[in-house]
Amino acid sequence: MNDYAAAVLAGLADKNPHEPEFLQAAKEFLESLSPVLDKHPEYRDAALLERLTEPERAISFSVPWVDSDGKVRVNKGYRVQFNGAIGPFKGGLRFHPSVNLSIIKFLGFEQIFKNSLTGLPIGGGKGGSDFDPKGKSDRDVMAFCQAFMRELYRHIGQDTDVPAGDIGVGGREIGYLFGYYKKIKNEHACILTGRGLSYGGSLVRTEATGYGLVYILEEYLKTVGEDLQGKRLTVSGSGNVALYAHEKAAQLGAKVVAMSDSNGYIYDEKGIDLPTVKRLKEAERKRISEYVKFHKTAKYVEGCGGIWDVKCDYALPCATQNEINLDQAKILVKNGVRAVAEGANMPCTPEATEYFLKNGAGVLPAKAANAGGVATSALEMAQSGQRIFWNFEEVDKKLKEIMIDIFKNIDAAAREYGMPGNFVAGANIAGFKKVADAMTAFGIV
Ligand code: NDP
Ligand code: 2IT
């Protein structure tokens, strides 16, 4: 690793010893950047990396709320405004019991470079809470969202910081959050994306992350003379990203043979029936285990990690961070996997990624591969700003163009720095350049 990158990483480890996810994301980034830093000693003089790895602002707050039994509850709330050099802070909100500052910082840090890769003017941020919407009534979710917004509203704004969804935050939560913001601020501004179509949302935002993932995979496959027709895919998760990755992949002729939730996975040689999974997970908020009641040829296996035992051509991890470790990577490679497209953020451990790359499986890293969601969020902001509404085909076309451009840029950056085919490095380098240029233009602020 370049000396400067190594020193910055050591400093981060010293200052943030209890943030393993953030340190993991920072290490991968700093390692990739080494060849760029060798060429640009001026970044060290400007302490650019020290500035880039420290959030501009990290807000932590309490969220007291009253549940429908009248019990007072308190959750933790976060918003990390990591870097706003190229535009207003932008990034999702995650509601999951595992949420802590380390997870929000890793997500916010990666978001900086992902957002830069989209080519659109958005900075990086992330937020969330350790609140668990799973199994809660709509009324309880509403009460929590209102309490969360009671604090968040003072930190966001259409030109300041524009949150969206992530794990545990979908259309229902965005509706409650937006409705409450509007009530207390008397302002119908684009302060959140992923909004419903009746109140300012954009067509394709629901589908965008999953569709974008498949668009970039398709573009990569062209370079190795393959396509999705007739291929076997494993898609982990069964939330927003997983469902729409499945949908687009199936439209392009692939067969998704396995999907999962945090309890276990379903497997069917004939292919998983998407409408059933959508109904169970999107509409009824049930467990994926119920799927086998409706499809007799399908099997349910307890434990979500086993999904990577299923033989596939391409693996699409779309659930959560570190869901593919080295052992699982070895099984995937042994079973002939040829590409891994990361729908989730940081789903592969560093050892897994290294193993894939060494064994000739293409890795499309999250920063690039799942950028379609936030890109379409930026298209939602653009439409709101102009008070116009593009049709499905227009947004989908723009999304596809953005994903193709991202692939071209990460491919070119990897080649330029002597690492052809290493899209992990390519994405970090290509995402970094624009942010570094903007920060340099501003001077020390
Ligand atoms: P959802 O909440 O819609 O779905 C999450 C899915 O992942 C569910 O099936 C959930 O299972 C499963 N899951 C969650 N946590 C775990 C865990 N610890 N172990 C195993 N499975 C788990 O979230 P999204 O689909 O929106 O997000 C999925 C991933 O994609 C995340 O990494 C997110 O950061 C990333 N992402 C999302 C974008 C978006 O636009 N939504 C954009 C870019 C990235 P269960 O139902 O049992 O909880
Ligand atoms: O990780 C992500 O890029 C998201 N959760 C989407 C963020 C957004 O602002 O649309």
Coordinates of C-alpha atoms and ligand atoms in Angstrom, one line a residue:
M1 CA 0.0 0.0 0.0
N2 CA 1.2 3.6 -0.7
D3 CA 2.8 5.1 2.4
Y4 CA 0.3 7.9 2.7
A5 CA -2.7 5.6 2.4
A6 CA -1.2 3.2 5.0
A7 CA -0.6 6.1 7.4
V8 CA -4.2 7.3 7.0
L9 CA -5.5 3.8 7.5
A10 CA -3.5 3.4 10.7
G11 CA -4.8 6.7 12.0
L12 CA -8.4 5.6 11.3
A13 CA -7.8 2.3 13.1
D14 CA -6.4 4.2 16.1
K15 CA -9.3 6.7 16.2
N16 CA -12.2 4.3 15.4
P17 CA -11.3 1.0 17.1
H18 CA -14.9 0.0 17.5
E19 CA -15.9 0.5 13.9
P20 CA -15.0 -2.7 12.1
E21 CA -17.4 -2.2 9.1
F22 CA -16.2 1.3 8.6
L23 CA -12.5 0.3 8.8
Q24 CA -13.2 -2.6 6.3
A25 CA -14.7 -0.2 3.8
A26 CA -11.9 2.4 4.3
K27 CA -9.2 -0.2 3.9
E28 CA -10.5 -1.6 0.6
F29 CA -10.8 2.0 -0.7
L30 CA -7.3 3.1 0.4
E31 CA -5.7 0.0 -0.9
S32 CA -7.2 0.5 -4.3
L33 CA -6.1 4.2 -4.4
S34 CA -2.5 3.5 -3.9
P35 CA -1.4 3.9 -7.6
V36 CA -3.3 7.2 -7.8
L37 CA -1.6 8.5 -4.7
D38 CA 1.8 7.5 -6.1
K39 CA 1.1 9.8 -9.0
H40 CA -0.4 12.6 -7.0
P41 CA 1.7 13.6 -4.0
E42 CA -0.2 16.9 -3.7
Y43 CA -3.1 15.0 -2.0
R44 CA -0.9 14.4 1.0
D45 CA 0.0 18.0 1.3
A46 CA -3.7 18.9 1.3
A47 CA -4.4 16.1 3.8
L48 CA -7.1 15.1 1.4
L49 CA -7.6 11.6 2.6
E50 CA -7.7 12.6 6.3
R51 CA -10.5 15.0 5.3
L52 CA -12.3 12.5 3.1
T53 CA -12.3 9.7 5.7
E54 CA -13.8 11.9 8.5
P55 CA -17.5 12.7 8.1
E56 CA -18.3 16.4 7.7
R57 CA -21.0 15.9 10.3
A58 CA -22.2 12.8 12.2
I59 CA -25.5 13.3 14.1
S60 CA -26.6 10.8 16.7
F61 CA -29.9 11.3 18.4
S62 CA -32.5 9.6 20.6
V63 CA -35.9 8.6 19.2
P64 CA -38.5 8.3 22.0
W65 CA -41.9 7.1 20.8
V66 CA -45.0 5.5 22.3
D67 CA -46.1 2.1 20.9
S68 CA -49.7 1.0 20.4
D69 CA -49.8 -0.6 23.9
G70 CA -48.9 2.8 25.4
K71 CA -45.4 1.7 26.2
V72 CA -42.6 4.3 25.9
R73 CA -39.8 3.1 23.7
V74 CA -36.4 4.7 22.8
N75 CA -34.3 3.9 19.8
K76 CA -31.0 5.3 18.5
G77 CA -31.1 7.5 15.4
Y78 CA -28.2 8.5 13.1
R79 CA -27.5 10.7 10.1
V80 CA -23.9 10.8 8.9
Q81 CA -23.3 13.6 6.3
F82 CA -20.1 12.2 5.1
N83 CA -19.0 14.3 2.1
G84 CA -20.9 17.0 0.3
A85 CA -18.2 18.2 -2.1
I86 CA -20.1 17.4 -5.3
G87 CA -23.7 17.9 -4.2
P88 CA -26.1 17.7 -1.3
F89 CA -25.6 14.7 1.0
K90 CA -27.6 11.8 -0.5
G91 CA -28.1 8.3 0.8
G92 CA -30.6 6.0 2.4
L93 CA -31.9 5.4 5.9
R94 CA -31.6 1.8 7.3
F95 CA -33.9 0.6 10.0
H96 CA -32.5 -2.7 11.4
P97 CA -31.6 -3.8 14.9
S98 CA -27.9 -4.2 13.9
V99 CA -27.6 -0.5 13.0
N100 CA -24.8 1.3 14.8
L101 CA -22.4 4.2 14.0
S102 CA -19.9 1.8 12.3
I103 CA -22.5 0.5 9.9
I104 CA -23.8 3.9 9.0
K105 CA -20.3 5.3 8.5
F106 CA -19.3 2.4 6.2
L107 CA -22.5 2.9 4.2
G108 CA -22.0 6.7 4.1
F109 CA -18.4 6.4 3.1
E110 CA -19.1 4.1 0.2
Q111 CA -22.0 6.3 -0.8
I112 CA -19.6 9.2 -1.6
F113 CA -17.9 7.3 -4.4
K114 CA -21.0 5.5 -5.6
N115 CA -22.8 8.8 -6.0
S116 CA -19.8 10.2 -7.8
L117 CA -19.8 7.3 -10.2
T118 CA -23.4 8.1 -11.2
G119 CA -22.1 11.2 -12.9
L120 CA -24.9 13.2 -11.1
P121 CA -24.3 16.0 -8.5
I122 CA -24.9 14.2 -5.2
G123 CA -22.7 14.0 -2.1
G124 CA -22.6 11.0 0.2
G125 CA -24.5 10.4 3.4
K126 CA -26.4 7.7 5.3
G127 CA -28.6 7.4 8.3
G128 CA -30.9 5.1 10.1
S129 CA -31.9 3.5 13.4
D130 CA -31.7 0.3 15.4
F131 CA -35.6 0.2 15.2
D132 CA -36.9 -3.0 13.7
P133 CA -40.0 -2.6 11.6
K134 CA -40.3 -6.4 11.1
G135 CA -43.4 -7.7 12.8
K136 CA -44.6 -4.2 13.9
S137 CA -48.0 -2.9 13.1
D138 CA -48.4 0.0 10.6
R139 CA -49.4 2.2 13.5
D140 CA -46.2 1.4 15.4
V141 CA -44.1 2.0 12.3
M142 CA -45.9 5.3 11.8
A143 CA -45.3 6.4 15.4
F144 CA -41.6 5.5 15.1
C145 CA -41.2 7.3 11.7
Q146 CA -42.9 10.4 13.1
A147 CA -40.6 10.5 16.1
F148 CA -37.5 9.9 13.9
M149 CA -38.5 12.8 11.6
R150 CA -39.2 15.0 14.7
E151 CA -35.4 15.2 15.0
L152 CA -34.2 14.5 11.4
Y153 CA -36.1 17.4 9.9
R154 CA -33.7 20.0 11.2
H155 CA -30.7 18.3 9.4
I156 CA -32.1 17.7 6.0
G157 CA -33.3 19.8 3.0
Q158 CA -33.6 19.6 -0.7
D159 CA -30.2 21.4 -1.2
T160 CA -28.7 20.1 2.1
D161 CA -29.3 16.4 2.6
V162 CA -31.8 14.1 0.9
P163 CA -32.3 10.7 2.5
A164 CA -34.1 7.7 0.9
G165 CA -34.7 4.0 1.7
D166 CA -32.4 1.1 2.5
I167 CA -32.9 -2.1 4.5
G168 CA -36.2 -1.8 6.5
V169 CA -37.2 1.5 4.8
G170 CA -39.5 1.1 1.9
G171 CA -42.5 2.9 0.4
R172 CA -44.5 2.7 3.7
E173 CA -41.8 4.2 5.8
I174 CA -40.9 7.0 3.3
G175 CA -44.6 7.9 3.2
Y176 CA -44.8 8.3 7.0
L177 CA -41.5 10.2 7.1
F178 CA -42.5 12.5 4.3
G179 CA -46.0 13.1 5.6
Y180 CA -44.7 14.2 8.9
Y181 CA -42.0 16.4 7.5
K182 CA -44.6 18.2 5.4
K183 CA -46.8 18.6 8.4
I184 CA -44.2 20.2 10.6
K185 CA -42.4 22.3 8.0
N186 CA -45.4 23.1 5.8
E187 CA -43.2 22.4 2.8
H188 CA -43.7 20.0 -0.1
A189 CA -40.0 19.8 -1.1
C190 CA -37.9 16.9 -2.4
I191 CA -36.3 16.2 1.0
L192 CA -36.7 12.4 0.6
T193 CA -36.6 10.2 -2.5
G194 CA -38.3 6.9 -3.2
R195 CA -41.6 8.9 -2.6
G196 CA -44.9 7.5 -3.7
L197 CA -46.0 8.4 -7.3
S198 CA -49.0 10.4 -5.9
Y199 CA -46.7 12.8 -4.0
G200 CA -43.6 13.5 -6.1
G201 CA -42.0 10.1 -6.6
S202 CA -40.4 9.0 -9.8
L203 CA -41.3 6.0 -11.9
V204 CA -38.7 3.3 -11.9
R205 CA -37.3 4.3 -8.5
T206 CA -38.8 1.1 -6.9
E207 CA -37.2 -1.1 -9.6
A208 CA -34.0 1.0 -10.1
T209 CA -31.4 -0.7 -7.9
G210 CA -32.3 -4.3 -9.0
Y211 CA -32.7 -3.3 -12.7
G212 CA -29.5 -1.3 -12.6
L213 CA -27.7 -4.2 -11.2
V214 CA -28.7 -6.4 -14.0
Y215 CA -28.0 -3.7 -16.6
I216 CA -24.4 -3.4 -15.4
L217 CA -24.0 -7.2 -15.3
E218 CA -25.3 -7.5 -18.8
E219 CA -22.8 -4.9 -19.9
Y220 CA -19.9 -6.7 -18.2
L221 CA -21.0 -10.0 -19.7
K222 CA -20.8 -8.6 -23.2
T223 CA -17.0 -8.0 -22.7
V224 CA -16.5 -11.7 -21.9
G225 CA -18.8 -13.0 -24.7
E226 CA -21.7 -14.1 -22.4
D227 CA -25.3 -13.0 -21.8
L228 CA -28.1 -13.8 -19.4
Q229 CA -30.1 -16.1 -21.7
G230 CA -30.6 -19.5 -20.0
K231 CA -28.2 -18.8 -17.2
R232 CA -28.7 -19.9 -13.6
L233 CA -28.7 -17.1 -11.0
T234 CA -28.7 -17.1 -7.2
V235 CA -30.2 -13.9 -5.7
S236 CA -29.9 -13.5 -2.0
G237 CA -32.5 -11.5 0.0
S238 CA -36.1 -11.0 -1.1
G239 CA -36.4 -7.3 -0.4
N240 CA -36.5 -4.3 -2.8
V241 CA -33.1 -5.0 -4.5
A242 CA -33.5 -8.7 -4.8
L243 CA -37.0 -8.7 -6.2
Y244 CA -36.3 -6.3 -9.0
A245 CA -32.9 -7.9 -9.9
H246 CA -34.9 -11.1 -10.3
E247 CA -37.5 -9.4 -12.4
K248 CA -35.1 -7.8 -14.8
A249 CA -32.8 -10.9 -15.0
A250 CA -35.9 -13.1 -15.8
Q251 CA -37.0 -10.6 -18.5
L252 CA -33.6 -11.1 -20.1
G253 CA -33.9 -14.9 -20.1
A254 CA -32.1 -15.9 -16.9
K255 CA -33.5 -18.4 -14.3
V256 CA -33.3 -17.5 -10.7
V257 CA -33.0 -20.8 -8.8
A258 CA -32.6 -19.5 -5.2
M259 CA -33.7 -16.6 -3.0
S260 CA -33.5 -16.0 0.8
D261 CA -34.5 -13.9 3.8
S262 CA -32.7 -13.6 7.1
N263 CA -34.1 -16.9 8.2
G264 CA -33.3 -19.2 5.3
Y265 CA -33.4 -19.8 1.6
I266 CA -35.7 -21.4 -1.0
Y267 CA -34.4 -23.4 -3.9
D268 CA -36.2 -24.7 -7.0
E269 CA -34.5 -26.2 -10.1
K270 CA -37.5 -25.1 -12.1
G271 CA -36.8 -21.5 -11.1
I272 CA -38.4 -19.3 -8.4
D273 CA -41.8 -17.9 -9.1
L274 CA -41.4 -14.1 -8.7
P275 CA -45.1 -13.2 -8.2
T276 CA -45.3 -15.5 -5.2
V277 CA -42.2 -14.1 -3.6
K278 CA -43.5 -10.5 -4.3
R279 CA -46.8 -11.3 -2.7
L280 CA -45.3 -12.9 0.4
K281 CA -42.6 -10.4 1.0
E282 CA -43.8 -7.1 -0.5
A283 CA -47.6 -7.3 0.1
E284 CA -48.0 -9.6 3.1
R285 CA -44.6 -9.1 4.8
K286 CA -44.3 -12.8 5.5
R287 CA -41.3 -15.1 5.8
I288 CA -39.9 -16.7 2.6
S289 CA -40.3 -20.2 4.2
E290 CA -44.0 -19.9 3.3
Y291 CA -43.1 -20.1 -0.4
V292 CA -43.0 -23.9 -0.3
K293 CA -46.7 -24.1 0.6
F294 CA -47.4 -22.8 -2.9
H295 CA -44.7 -24.5 -4.9
K296 CA -44.3 -28.2 -4.3
T297 CA -41.1 -28.6 -6.2
A298 CA -39.4 -25.9 -4.1
K299 CA -37.3 -26.6 -1.0
Y300 CA -36.8 -24.4 2.0
V301 CA -33.6 -24.6 4.0
E302 CA -33.2 -22.9 7.4
G303 CA -30.2 -20.6 7.6
C304 CA -29.6 -17.9 5.0
G305 CA -25.8 -18.6 4.4
G306 CA -26.5 -21.9 2.7
I307 CA -27.8 -20.2 -0.4
W308 CA -24.3 -20.0 -1.7
D309 CA -24.1 -23.8 -1.9
V310 CA -26.6 -23.7 -4.8
K311 CA -24.8 -24.0 -8.1
C312 CA -25.1 -20.9 -10.3
D313 CA -23.5 -19.1 -13.2
Y314 CA -23.8 -15.7 -11.6
A315 CA -24.3 -14.8 -8.0
L316 CA -26.2 -11.7 -7.0
P317 CA -25.9 -11.0 -3.2
C318 CA -28.7 -8.5 -2.5
A319 CA -29.3 -8.9 1.3
T320 CA -26.6 -7.3 3.5
Q321 CA -22.9 -6.7 4.2
N322 CA -20.4 -9.6 4.6
E323 CA -22.9 -12.2 3.5
I324 CA -20.3 -14.0 1.3
N325 CA -17.2 -15.1 3.2
L326 CA -14.1 -16.9 1.9
D327 CA -15.6 -20.4 2.5
Q328 CA -18.8 -19.4 0.6
A329 CA -16.7 -17.9 -2.2
K330 CA -14.7 -21.2 -2.5
I331 CA -18.0 -23.1 -2.8
L332 CA -19.3 -20.7 -5.4
V333 CA -16.1 -21.0 -7.5
K334 CA -16.0 -24.8 -7.1
N335 CA -19.6 -24.8 -8.5
G336 CA -18.5 -22.7 -11.5
V337 CA -19.7 -19.2 -10.7
R338 CA -18.4 -16.8 -13.3
A339 CA -19.5 -13.4 -12.1
V340 CA -20.6 -11.8 -8.8
A341 CA -22.7 -8.6 -9.0
E342 CA -23.1 -6.9 -5.7
G343 CA -26.7 -5.6 -5.2
A344 CA -26.1 -5.2 -1.4
N345 CA -23.5 -2.9 0.0
M346 CA -20.2 -4.6 0.8
P347 CA -21.7 -8.1 0.6
C348 CA -18.4 -9.9 0.0
T349 CA -15.7 -10.0 2.7
P350 CA -12.3 -8.8 1.4
E351 CA -11.1 -12.4 1.4
A352 CA -14.0 -13.5 -0.7
T353 CA -13.5 -10.7 -3.2
E354 CA -9.8 -11.6 -3.5
Y355 CA -10.6 -15.2 -4.0
F356 CA -13.1 -14.4 -6.8
L357 CA -10.6 -12.2 -8.6
K358 CA -7.8 -14.7 -8.3
N359 CA -10.1 -17.5 -9.7
G360 CA -11.3 -15.6 -12.7
A361 CA -14.8 -14.7 -11.5
G362 CA -15.8 -11.1 -12.4
V363 CA -16.7 -8.9 -9.4
L364 CA -19.0 -5.9 -10.0
P365 CA -18.6 -4.0 -6.8
A366 CA -21.5 -2.5 -4.9
K367 CA -20.4 1.1 -5.4
A368 CA -20.9 0.6 -9.1
A369 CA -23.3 -2.2 -9.4
N370 CA -26.1 -0.9 -7.0
A371 CA -25.7 2.7 -8.0
G372 CA -28.9 2.6 -10.1
G373 CA -31.0 3.2 -7.0
V374 CA -29.4 6.4 -6.0
A375 CA -29.0 7.5 -9.6
T376 CA -32.7 7.2 -10.0
S377 CA -33.1 9.1 -6.7
A378 CA -31.2 11.9 -8.4
L379 CA -33.5 11.7 -11.4
E380 CA -36.4 12.0 -8.9
M381 CA -34.8 15.2 -7.5
A382 CA -34.3 16.5 -11.1
Q383 CA -38.0 15.9 -11.9
S384 CA -39.1 17.5 -8.7
G385 CA -37.0 20.6 -9.3
Q386 CA -38.5 21.1 -12.7
R387 CA -42.0 20.1 -11.7
I388 CA -42.2 17.5 -14.4
F389 CA -42.8 13.8 -14.6
W390 CA -41.0 11.5 -17.0
N391 CA -42.6 8.3 -18.2
F392 CA -41.4 4.8 -17.3
E393 CA -39.5 4.3 -20.5
E394 CA -37.7 7.7 -20.2
V395 CA -36.4 7.0 -16.7
D396 CA -35.6 3.4 -17.5
K397 CA -33.6 4.5 -20.5
K398 CA -31.6 7.1 -18.5
L399 CA -31.0 4.4 -15.8
K400 CA -29.6 2.0 -18.3
E401 CA -27.4 4.6 -19.9
I402 CA -26.0 5.6 -16.5
M403 CA -25.2 1.9 -15.7
I404 CA -23.5 1.4 -19.0
D405 CA -21.4 4.6 -18.4
I406 CA -20.5 3.4 -14.9
F407 CA -19.3 0.1 -16.3
K408 CA -17.2 1.9 -19.0
N409 CA -15.7 4.3 -16.4
I410 CA -14.7 1.6 -13.9
D411 CA -13.3 -0.6 -16.7
A412 CA -11.3 2.3 -18.1
A413 CA -9.9 3.3 -14.7
A414 CA -8.9 -0.3 -13.9
R415 CA -7.0 -0.4 -17.2
E416 CA -5.4 3.0 -16.8
Y417 CA -3.9 2.0 -13.5
G418 CA -2.7 -1.4 -14.8
M419 CA -5.3 -3.6 -13.2
P420 CA -7.6 -4.7 -16.1
G421 CA -10.6 -6.6 -14.9
N422 CA -10.3 -5.4 -11.3
F423 CA -13.5 -3.4 -11.1
V424 CA -13.2 -3.0 -7.4
A425 CA -10.1 -0.9 -7.9
G426 CA -11.6 0.7 -11.0
A427 CA -14.8 1.8 -9.1
N428 CA -12.8 3.3 -6.2
I429 CA -10.5 5.2 -8.4
A430 CA -13.1 6.5 -10.8
G431 CA -15.4 7.5 -8.0
F432 CA -12.6 9.2 -6.1
K433 CA -11.4 11.5 -8.9
K434 CA -14.3 13.9 -9.1
V435 CA -14.7 14.2 -5.3
A436 CA -10.9 14.9 -5.0
D437 CA -11.1 17.6 -7.8
A438 CA -14.1 19.3 -6.1
M439 CA -12.4 19.2 -2.7
T440 CA -9.2 20.6 -4.2
A441 CA -11.1 23.4 -5.9
F442 CA -12.6 24.5 -2.5
G443 CA -9.3 24.8 -0.7
I444 CA -9.1 23.8 2.9
V445 CA -12.7 24.2 4.2
Ligands
NDP1 P1 -35.0 -4.6 2.1 O1 -35.3 -4.3 3.5 O2 -36.1 -4.4 1.1 O3 -34.6 -6.2 2.0 C1 -33.5 -6.7 2.7 C2 -33.5 -8.2 2.4 O4 -32.3 -8.7 3.0 C3 -34.6 -9.0 3.1 O5 -34.9 -10.1 2.4 C4 -33.9 -9.3 4.5 O6 -34.5 -10.4 5.1 C5 -32.5 -9.6 4.0 N1 -31.6 -9.3 5.1 C6 -31.5 -8.1 5.8 N2 -30.6 -8.2 6.8 C7 -30.1 -9.4 6.7 C8 -29.1 -10.1 7.4 N3 -28.4 -9.5 8.5 N4 -28.9 -11.4 7.1 C9 -29.5 -12.0 6.0 N5 -30.5 -11.4 5.3 C10 -30.7 -10.1 5.6 O7 -33.7 -3.9 1.7 P2 -33.1 -3.6 0.3 O8 -33.5 -4.6 -0.7 O9 -33.4 -2.2 0.0 O10 -31.5 -3.6 0.6 C11 -30.7 -4.8 0.4 C12 -29.3 -4.4 0.2 O11 -29.1 -3.5 -0.9 C13 -28.7 -3.6 1.4 O12 -27.3 -3.9 1.5 C14 -28.8 -2.2 1.0 O13 -27.9 -1.3 1.6 C15 -28.5 -2.3 -0.5 N6 -29.0 -1.2 -1.4 C16 -30.3 -0.9 -1.4 C17 -30.7 0.1 -2.3 C18 -32.1 0.5 -2.4 O14 -32.4 1.3 -3.3 N7 -33.0 0.0 -1.6 C19 -29.7 0.8 -3.1 C20 -28.4 0.3 -3.1 C21 -28.1 -0.7 -2.2 P3 -35.6 -10.2 6.2 O15 -36.9 -9.9 5.5 O16 -35.7 -11.6 6.9 O17 -35.1 -9.1 7.1
2IT2 O1 -27.3 2.3 -0.7 C1 -27.9 3.1 -1.5 O2 -27.4 3.6 -2.5 C2 -29.3 3.3 -1.2 N1 -29.8 2.8 -0.2 C3 -30.1 4.3 -2.0 C4 -29.8 5.7 -1.6 C5 -30.7 6.8 -2.3 O3 -30.5 7.9 -1.9 O4 -31.5 6.5 -3.2

